[in-house]
Short mmCIF file of C-alpha atoms and ligand atoms in Angstrom, two decimals:
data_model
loop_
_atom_site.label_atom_id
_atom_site.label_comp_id
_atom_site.label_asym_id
_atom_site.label_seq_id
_atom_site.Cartn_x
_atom_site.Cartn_y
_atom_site.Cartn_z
CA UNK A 171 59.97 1.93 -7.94
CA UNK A 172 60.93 0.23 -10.91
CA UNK A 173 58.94 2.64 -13.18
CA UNK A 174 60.33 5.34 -11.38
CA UNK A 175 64.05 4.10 -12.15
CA UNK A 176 63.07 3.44 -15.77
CA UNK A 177 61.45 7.16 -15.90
CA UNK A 178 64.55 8.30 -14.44
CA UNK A 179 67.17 7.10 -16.84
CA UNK A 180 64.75 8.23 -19.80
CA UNK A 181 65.04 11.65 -17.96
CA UNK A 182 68.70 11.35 -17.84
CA UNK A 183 69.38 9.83 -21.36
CA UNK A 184 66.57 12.76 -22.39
CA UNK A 185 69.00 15.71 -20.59
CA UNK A 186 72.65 14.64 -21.86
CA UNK A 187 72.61 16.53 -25.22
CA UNK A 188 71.54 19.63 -23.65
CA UNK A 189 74.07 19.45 -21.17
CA UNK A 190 76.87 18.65 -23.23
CA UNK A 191 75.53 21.55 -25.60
CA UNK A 192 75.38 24.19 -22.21
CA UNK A 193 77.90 23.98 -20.16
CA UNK A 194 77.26 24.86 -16.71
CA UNK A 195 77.60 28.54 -16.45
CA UNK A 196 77.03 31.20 -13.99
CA UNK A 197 74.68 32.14 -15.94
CA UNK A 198 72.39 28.89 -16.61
CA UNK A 199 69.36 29.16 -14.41
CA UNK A 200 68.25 26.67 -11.86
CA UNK A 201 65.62 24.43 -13.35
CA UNK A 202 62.51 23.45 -10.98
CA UNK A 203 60.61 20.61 -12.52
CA UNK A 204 57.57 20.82 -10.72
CA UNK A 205 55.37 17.55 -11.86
CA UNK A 206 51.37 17.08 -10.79
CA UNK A 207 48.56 15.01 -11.34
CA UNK A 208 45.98 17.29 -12.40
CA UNK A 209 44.72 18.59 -15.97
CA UNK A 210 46.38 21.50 -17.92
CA UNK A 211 43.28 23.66 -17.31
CA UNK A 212 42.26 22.67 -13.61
CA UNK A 213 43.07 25.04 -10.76
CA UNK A 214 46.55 23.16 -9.25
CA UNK A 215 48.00 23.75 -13.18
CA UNK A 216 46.94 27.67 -12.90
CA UNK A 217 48.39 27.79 -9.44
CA UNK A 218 51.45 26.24 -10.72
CA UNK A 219 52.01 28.64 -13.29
CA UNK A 220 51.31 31.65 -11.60
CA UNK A 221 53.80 30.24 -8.98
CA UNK A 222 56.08 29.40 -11.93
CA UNK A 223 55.43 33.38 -13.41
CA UNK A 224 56.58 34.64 -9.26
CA UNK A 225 59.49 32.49 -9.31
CA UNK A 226 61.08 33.67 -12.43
CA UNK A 227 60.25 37.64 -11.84
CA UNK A 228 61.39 37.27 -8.54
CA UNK A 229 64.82 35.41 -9.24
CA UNK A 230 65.51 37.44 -12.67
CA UNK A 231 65.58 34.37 -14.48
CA UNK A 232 67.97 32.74 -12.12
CA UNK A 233 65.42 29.92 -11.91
CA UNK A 234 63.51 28.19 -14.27
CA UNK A 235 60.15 26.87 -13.44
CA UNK A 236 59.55 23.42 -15.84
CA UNK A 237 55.63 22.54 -15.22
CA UNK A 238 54.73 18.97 -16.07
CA UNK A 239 50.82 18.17 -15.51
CA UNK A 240 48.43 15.31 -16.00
CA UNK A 241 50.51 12.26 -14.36
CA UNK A 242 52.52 12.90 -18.04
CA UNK A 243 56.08 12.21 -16.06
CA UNK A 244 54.77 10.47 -12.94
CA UNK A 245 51.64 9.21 -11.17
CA UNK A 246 50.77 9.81 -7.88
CA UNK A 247 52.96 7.10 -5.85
CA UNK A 248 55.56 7.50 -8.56
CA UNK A 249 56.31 11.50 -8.44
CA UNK A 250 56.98 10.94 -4.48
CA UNK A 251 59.55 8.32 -4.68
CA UNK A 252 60.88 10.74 -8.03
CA UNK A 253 60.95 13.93 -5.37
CA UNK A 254 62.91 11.95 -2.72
CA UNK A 255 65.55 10.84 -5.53
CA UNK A 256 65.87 14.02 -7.13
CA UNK A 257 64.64 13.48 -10.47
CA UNK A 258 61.49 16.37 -9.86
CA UNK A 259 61.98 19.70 -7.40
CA UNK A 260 58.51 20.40 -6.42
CA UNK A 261 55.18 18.57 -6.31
CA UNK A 262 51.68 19.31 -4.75
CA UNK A 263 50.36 16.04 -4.06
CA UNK A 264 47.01 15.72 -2.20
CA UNK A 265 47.98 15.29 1.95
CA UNK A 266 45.99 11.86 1.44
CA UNK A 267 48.33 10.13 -0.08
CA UNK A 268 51.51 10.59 2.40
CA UNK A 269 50.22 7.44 3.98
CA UNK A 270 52.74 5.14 1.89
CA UNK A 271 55.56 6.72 2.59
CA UNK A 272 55.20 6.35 5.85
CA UNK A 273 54.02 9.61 7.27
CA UNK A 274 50.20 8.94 8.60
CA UNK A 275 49.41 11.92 10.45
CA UNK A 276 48.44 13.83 7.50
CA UNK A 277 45.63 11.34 7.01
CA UNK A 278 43.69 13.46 9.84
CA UNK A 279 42.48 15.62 7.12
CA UNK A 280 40.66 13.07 5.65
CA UNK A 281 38.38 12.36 8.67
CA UNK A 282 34.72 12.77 7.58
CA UNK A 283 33.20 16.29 8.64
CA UNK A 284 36.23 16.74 10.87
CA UNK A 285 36.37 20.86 9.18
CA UNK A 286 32.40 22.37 9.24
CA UNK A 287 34.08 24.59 6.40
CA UNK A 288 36.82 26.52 4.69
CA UNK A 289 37.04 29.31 8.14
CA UNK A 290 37.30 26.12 9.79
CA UNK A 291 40.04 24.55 7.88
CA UNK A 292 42.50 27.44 7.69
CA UNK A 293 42.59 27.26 11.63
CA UNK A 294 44.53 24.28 10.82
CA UNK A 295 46.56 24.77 7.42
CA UNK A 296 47.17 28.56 8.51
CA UNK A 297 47.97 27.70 11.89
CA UNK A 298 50.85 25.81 14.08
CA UNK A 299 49.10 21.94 13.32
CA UNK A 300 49.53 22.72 9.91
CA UNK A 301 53.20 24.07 10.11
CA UNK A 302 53.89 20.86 13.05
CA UNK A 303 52.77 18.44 9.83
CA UNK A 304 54.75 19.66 7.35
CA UNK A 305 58.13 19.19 9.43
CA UNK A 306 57.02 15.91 9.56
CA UNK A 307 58.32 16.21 5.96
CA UNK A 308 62.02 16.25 7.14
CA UNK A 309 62.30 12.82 7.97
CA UNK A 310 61.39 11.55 4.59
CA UNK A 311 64.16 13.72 3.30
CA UNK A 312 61.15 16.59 1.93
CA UNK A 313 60.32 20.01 3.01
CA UNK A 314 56.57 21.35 2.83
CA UNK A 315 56.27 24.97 1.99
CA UNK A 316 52.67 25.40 1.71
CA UNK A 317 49.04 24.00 1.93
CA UNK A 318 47.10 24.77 -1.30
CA UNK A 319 43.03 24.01 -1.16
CA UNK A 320 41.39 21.69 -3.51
CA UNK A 321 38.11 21.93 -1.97
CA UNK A 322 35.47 19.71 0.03
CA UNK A 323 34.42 15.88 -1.91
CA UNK A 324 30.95 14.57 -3.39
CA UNK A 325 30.19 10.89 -3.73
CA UNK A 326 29.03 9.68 -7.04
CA UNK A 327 28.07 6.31 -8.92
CA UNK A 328 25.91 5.41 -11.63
CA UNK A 329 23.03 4.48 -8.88
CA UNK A 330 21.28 6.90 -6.83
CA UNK A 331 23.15 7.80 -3.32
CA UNK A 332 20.29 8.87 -0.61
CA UNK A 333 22.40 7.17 2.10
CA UNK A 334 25.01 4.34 3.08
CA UNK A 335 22.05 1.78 2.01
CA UNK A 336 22.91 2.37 -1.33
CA UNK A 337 26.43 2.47 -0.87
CA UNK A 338 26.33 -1.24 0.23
CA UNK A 339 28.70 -3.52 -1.78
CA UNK A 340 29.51 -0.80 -4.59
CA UNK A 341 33.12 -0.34 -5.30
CA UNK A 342 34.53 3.06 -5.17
CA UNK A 343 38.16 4.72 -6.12
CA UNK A 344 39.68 6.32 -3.31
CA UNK A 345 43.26 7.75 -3.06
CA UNK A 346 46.15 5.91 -0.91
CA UNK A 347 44.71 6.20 2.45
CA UNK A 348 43.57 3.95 5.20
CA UNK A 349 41.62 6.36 7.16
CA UNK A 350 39.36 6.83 3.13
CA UNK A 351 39.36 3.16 3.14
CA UNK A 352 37.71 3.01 6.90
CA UNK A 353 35.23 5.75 5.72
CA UNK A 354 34.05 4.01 2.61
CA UNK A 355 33.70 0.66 4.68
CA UNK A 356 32.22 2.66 7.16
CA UNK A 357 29.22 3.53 4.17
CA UNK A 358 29.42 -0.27 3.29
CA UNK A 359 31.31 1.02 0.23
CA UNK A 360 34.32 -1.81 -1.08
CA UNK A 361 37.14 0.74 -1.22
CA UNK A 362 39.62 0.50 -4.48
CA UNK A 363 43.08 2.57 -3.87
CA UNK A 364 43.95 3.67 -7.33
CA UNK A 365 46.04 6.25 -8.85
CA UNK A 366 43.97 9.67 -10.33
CA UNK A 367 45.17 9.00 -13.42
CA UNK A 368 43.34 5.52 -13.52
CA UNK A 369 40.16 6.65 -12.14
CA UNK A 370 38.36 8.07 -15.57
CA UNK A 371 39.14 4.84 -17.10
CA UNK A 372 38.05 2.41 -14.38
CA UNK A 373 34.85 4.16 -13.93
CA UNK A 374 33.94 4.16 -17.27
CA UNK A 375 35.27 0.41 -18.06
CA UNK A 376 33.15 -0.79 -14.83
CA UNK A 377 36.17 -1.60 -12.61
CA UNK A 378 34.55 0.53 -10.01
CA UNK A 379 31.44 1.39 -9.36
CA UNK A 380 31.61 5.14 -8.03
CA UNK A 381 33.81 7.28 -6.08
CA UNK A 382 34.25 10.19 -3.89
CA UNK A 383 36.02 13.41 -5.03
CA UNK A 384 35.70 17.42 -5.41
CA UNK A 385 33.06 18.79 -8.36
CA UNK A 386 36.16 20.61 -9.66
CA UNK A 387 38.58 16.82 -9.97
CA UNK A 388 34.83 15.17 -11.26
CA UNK A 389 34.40 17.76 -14.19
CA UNK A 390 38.58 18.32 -14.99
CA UNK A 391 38.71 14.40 -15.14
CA UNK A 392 35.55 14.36 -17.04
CA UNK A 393 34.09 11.60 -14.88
CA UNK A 394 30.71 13.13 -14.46
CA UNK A 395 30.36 11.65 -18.23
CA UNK A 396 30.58 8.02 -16.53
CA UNK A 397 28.75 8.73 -13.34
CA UNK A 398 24.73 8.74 -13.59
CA UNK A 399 24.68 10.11 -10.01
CA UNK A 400 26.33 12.66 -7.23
CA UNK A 401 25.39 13.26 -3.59
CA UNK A 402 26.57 16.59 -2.65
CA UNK A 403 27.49 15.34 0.95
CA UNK A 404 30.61 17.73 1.47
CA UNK A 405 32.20 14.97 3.94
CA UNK A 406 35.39 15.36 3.56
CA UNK A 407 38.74 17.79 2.75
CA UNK A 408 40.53 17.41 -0.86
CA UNK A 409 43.96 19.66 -0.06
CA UNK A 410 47.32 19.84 -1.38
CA UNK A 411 51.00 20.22 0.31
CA UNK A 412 53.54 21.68 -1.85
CA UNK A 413 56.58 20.43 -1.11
CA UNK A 414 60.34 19.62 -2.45
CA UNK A 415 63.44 17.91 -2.41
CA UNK A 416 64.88 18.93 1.17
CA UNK A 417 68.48 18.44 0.13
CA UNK A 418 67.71 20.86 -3.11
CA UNK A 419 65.90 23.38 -0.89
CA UNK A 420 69.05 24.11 1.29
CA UNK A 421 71.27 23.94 -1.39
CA UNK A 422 69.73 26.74 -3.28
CA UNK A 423 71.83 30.55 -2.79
CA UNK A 424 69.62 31.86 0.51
CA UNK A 425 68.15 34.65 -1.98
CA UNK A 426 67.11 32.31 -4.46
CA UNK A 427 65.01 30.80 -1.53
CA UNK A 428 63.69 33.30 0.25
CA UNK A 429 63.01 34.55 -3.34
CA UNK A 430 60.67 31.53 -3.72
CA UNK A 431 59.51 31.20 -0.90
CA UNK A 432 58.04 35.01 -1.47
CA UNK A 433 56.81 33.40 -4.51
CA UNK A 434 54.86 30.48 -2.70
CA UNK A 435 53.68 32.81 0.13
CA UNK A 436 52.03 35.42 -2.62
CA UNK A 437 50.79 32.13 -4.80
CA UNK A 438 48.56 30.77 -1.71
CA UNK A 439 45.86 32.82 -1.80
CA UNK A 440 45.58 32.94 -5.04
CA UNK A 441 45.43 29.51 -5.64
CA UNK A 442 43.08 28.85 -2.96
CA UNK A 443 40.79 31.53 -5.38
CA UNK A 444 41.15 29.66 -7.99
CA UNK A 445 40.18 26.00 -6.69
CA UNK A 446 37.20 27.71 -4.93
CA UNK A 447 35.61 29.50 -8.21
CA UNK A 448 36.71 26.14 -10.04
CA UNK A 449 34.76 23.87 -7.38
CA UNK A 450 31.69 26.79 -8.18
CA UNK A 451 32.14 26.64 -12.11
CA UNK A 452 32.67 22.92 -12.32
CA UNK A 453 29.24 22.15 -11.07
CA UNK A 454 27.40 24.44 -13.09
CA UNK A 455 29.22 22.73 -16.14
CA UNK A 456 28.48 19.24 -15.19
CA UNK A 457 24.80 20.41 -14.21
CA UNK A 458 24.57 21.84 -17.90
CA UNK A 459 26.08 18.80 -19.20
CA UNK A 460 23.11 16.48 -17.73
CA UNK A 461 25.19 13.95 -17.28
CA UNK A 462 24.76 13.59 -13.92
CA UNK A 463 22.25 14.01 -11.73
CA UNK A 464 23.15 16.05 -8.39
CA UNK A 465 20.96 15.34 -5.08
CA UNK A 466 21.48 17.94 -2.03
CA UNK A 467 20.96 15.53 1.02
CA UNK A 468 17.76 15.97 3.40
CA UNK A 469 18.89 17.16 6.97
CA UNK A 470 17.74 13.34 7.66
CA UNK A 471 20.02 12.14 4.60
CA UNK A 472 23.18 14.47 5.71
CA UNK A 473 22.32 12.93 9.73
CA UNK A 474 22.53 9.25 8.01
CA UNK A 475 25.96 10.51 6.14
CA UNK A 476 27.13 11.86 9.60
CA UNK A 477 26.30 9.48 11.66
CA UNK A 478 27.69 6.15 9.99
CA UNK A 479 31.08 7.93 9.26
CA UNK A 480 32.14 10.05 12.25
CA UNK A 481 32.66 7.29 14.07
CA UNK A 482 36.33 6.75 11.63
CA UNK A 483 37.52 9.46 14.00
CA UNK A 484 37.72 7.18 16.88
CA UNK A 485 38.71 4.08 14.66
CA UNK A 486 41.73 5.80 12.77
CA UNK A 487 42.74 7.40 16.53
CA UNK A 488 45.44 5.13 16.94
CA UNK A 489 46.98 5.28 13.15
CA UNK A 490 46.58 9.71 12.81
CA UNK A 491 47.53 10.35 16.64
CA UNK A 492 44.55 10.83 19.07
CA UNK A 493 46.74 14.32 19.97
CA UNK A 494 46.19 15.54 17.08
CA UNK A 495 42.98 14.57 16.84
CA UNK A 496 41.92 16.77 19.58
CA UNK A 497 44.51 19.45 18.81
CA UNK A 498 42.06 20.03 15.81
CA UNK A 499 38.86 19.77 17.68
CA UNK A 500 40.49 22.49 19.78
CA UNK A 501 41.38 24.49 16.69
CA UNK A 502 37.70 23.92 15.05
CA UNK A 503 35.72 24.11 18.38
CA UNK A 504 34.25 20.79 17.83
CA UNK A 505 34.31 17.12 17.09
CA UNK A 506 31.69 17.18 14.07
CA UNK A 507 29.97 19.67 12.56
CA UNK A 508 27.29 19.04 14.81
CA UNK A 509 28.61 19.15 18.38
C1 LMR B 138 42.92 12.33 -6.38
O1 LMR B 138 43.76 11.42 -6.51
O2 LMR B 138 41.71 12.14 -6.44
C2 LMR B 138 43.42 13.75 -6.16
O3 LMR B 138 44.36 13.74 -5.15
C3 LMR B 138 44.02 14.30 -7.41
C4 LMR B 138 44.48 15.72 -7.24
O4 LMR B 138 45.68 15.95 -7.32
O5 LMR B 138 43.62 16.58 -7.05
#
């Protein structure tokens, strides 16, 4: 909190000449700073800007769409508490790390192998669970407007990873959830919360071990240069909620909203395009690299996966809701990918 406050009056201090310089006006547009983690060039920066491109065609310049990338204003637990206080307008933080602030449910999407695949998924972020989590939003003072895929995660380390054997004992970077820290104890892995802008650096210094994430976050974060290994396991849903300021939302002139919201709506798809081909492209760049070496499981291998993690579903029951839970088997048709 205390680095957001700091942030916050360099932000201020940082906007008072160009205030006193432009006076408010009817004319001055809105400004939207919309901050992420992710690198200029990986798929959540392209959807931003094609949102940002949308938002100022479709308001005539009445807003202004500010895109701030790469943790360079806030990391990951910081750009929350800077959305709630008003300093940003819009973020698209992974649903994974709503845990802290007090909102759990959205942890269900990090159950292992709870989605067989993308089809599978959109039942849920197209459908009424999806819209039911985001109002959950409201009583943190934020509004979600949309789920945007990042795509489904790979383990890697510098040590081969043919099952949870060889997890045993390593430490691995997860984001801020407790049902990812039940998974990776449920692999024997010693699970290491850490922000995504720390994770290149820890990997490569030795502070962890290995980690789990999407080819497309590996390969924009470069850590395939520091992992020796990846198991292409699949296990589990990387996803994004965008999502801003409620108070700012239903302030804004109803046709400046429904004007973004358009926007969002038309951004979506697109942006679920672009993580997809990303995920696609990423690997064969790392495989060119040879950085890494990339194992497709066995059947036996992706059993052993399956088998030692499903059972977080029924251990994380009480902290994600055991409704929803089943709401989503409902939606999906199963309980794992192979029932
Ligand atoms: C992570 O922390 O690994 C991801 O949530 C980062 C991101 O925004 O894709």
């Amino acid at each position: 909190m205390r680095a957001v406050l700091i942030a916050l009056v360099g932000l201020s201090l940082a906007a008072a000449p160009a205030c006193a310089e432009q006076a408010p006006t009817a004319a001055a547009p809105i400004v939207i700073k919309f901050s992420h983690v992710a690198a200029p060039q990986a798929h959540k920066s392209r959807a931003a800007e094609h949102f940002k491109t949308l938002a100022e065609q479709y308001t005539n310049g009445r807003v202004r769409v500010e895109l701030y990338p790469n943790s360079q204003l806030y990391k990951d637990k910081e750009e929350l508490e800077a959305l709630q206080l008003g300093a940003v307008q819009m973020l698209a933080p992974s649903v994974s790390k709503f845990g802290p602030l007090g909102i759990k449910a959205f942890e269900v999407f990090d159950l292992p192998y709870i989605f067989a695949g993308y089809d599978e998924l959109a039942k849920v972020t197209e459908g009424e669970i999806g819209r039911d989590l985001l109002d959950r939003l409201k009583s943190k003072g934020l509004i979600g407007l949309a789920y945007w895929n990042n795509g489904f995660k790979i383990l890697s380390a510098n040590s081969p990873l043919y099952g949870p054997d060889d997890v045993l004992g390593l430490k691995m970077r997860i984001q801020s959830s407790k049902v990812l820290e039940a998974q990776m104890w449920s692999i024997g892995g010693m699970p290491q919360v850490m922000a995504f802008s720390e994770a290149y650096q820890a990997l490569s210094s030795g502070v962890v071990d290995g980690t789990e994430n999407t080819p497309a976050n590996m390969y924009t974060q470069k850590m395939y240069e520091v992992q020796k290994h990846a198991t292409m396991t699949y296990h589990g849903y990387l996803g994004y909620a965008v999502i801003s300021n409620a108070k700012f939302w239903s302030g804004l002139p109803s046709d400046i909203r429904a004007s973004l919201e358009r926007a969002i709506a038309e951004t979506t798809p697109v942006a679920n395009r672009f993580a997809r081909e990303e995920n696609e492209e990423a690997l064969e760049e790392m495989r060119k690299a040879g950085t890494t070496v990339f194992h497709e499981p066995t059947p036996d291998e992706r059993a052993a996966w399956m088998a030692a993690m499903l059972p977080v579903h029924d251990e994380m029951a009480s902290r994600v809701g055991r409704d929803l839970i089943d709401r989503i088997y409902a939606a999906t048709g199963h309980k794992s990918p192979t029932q």
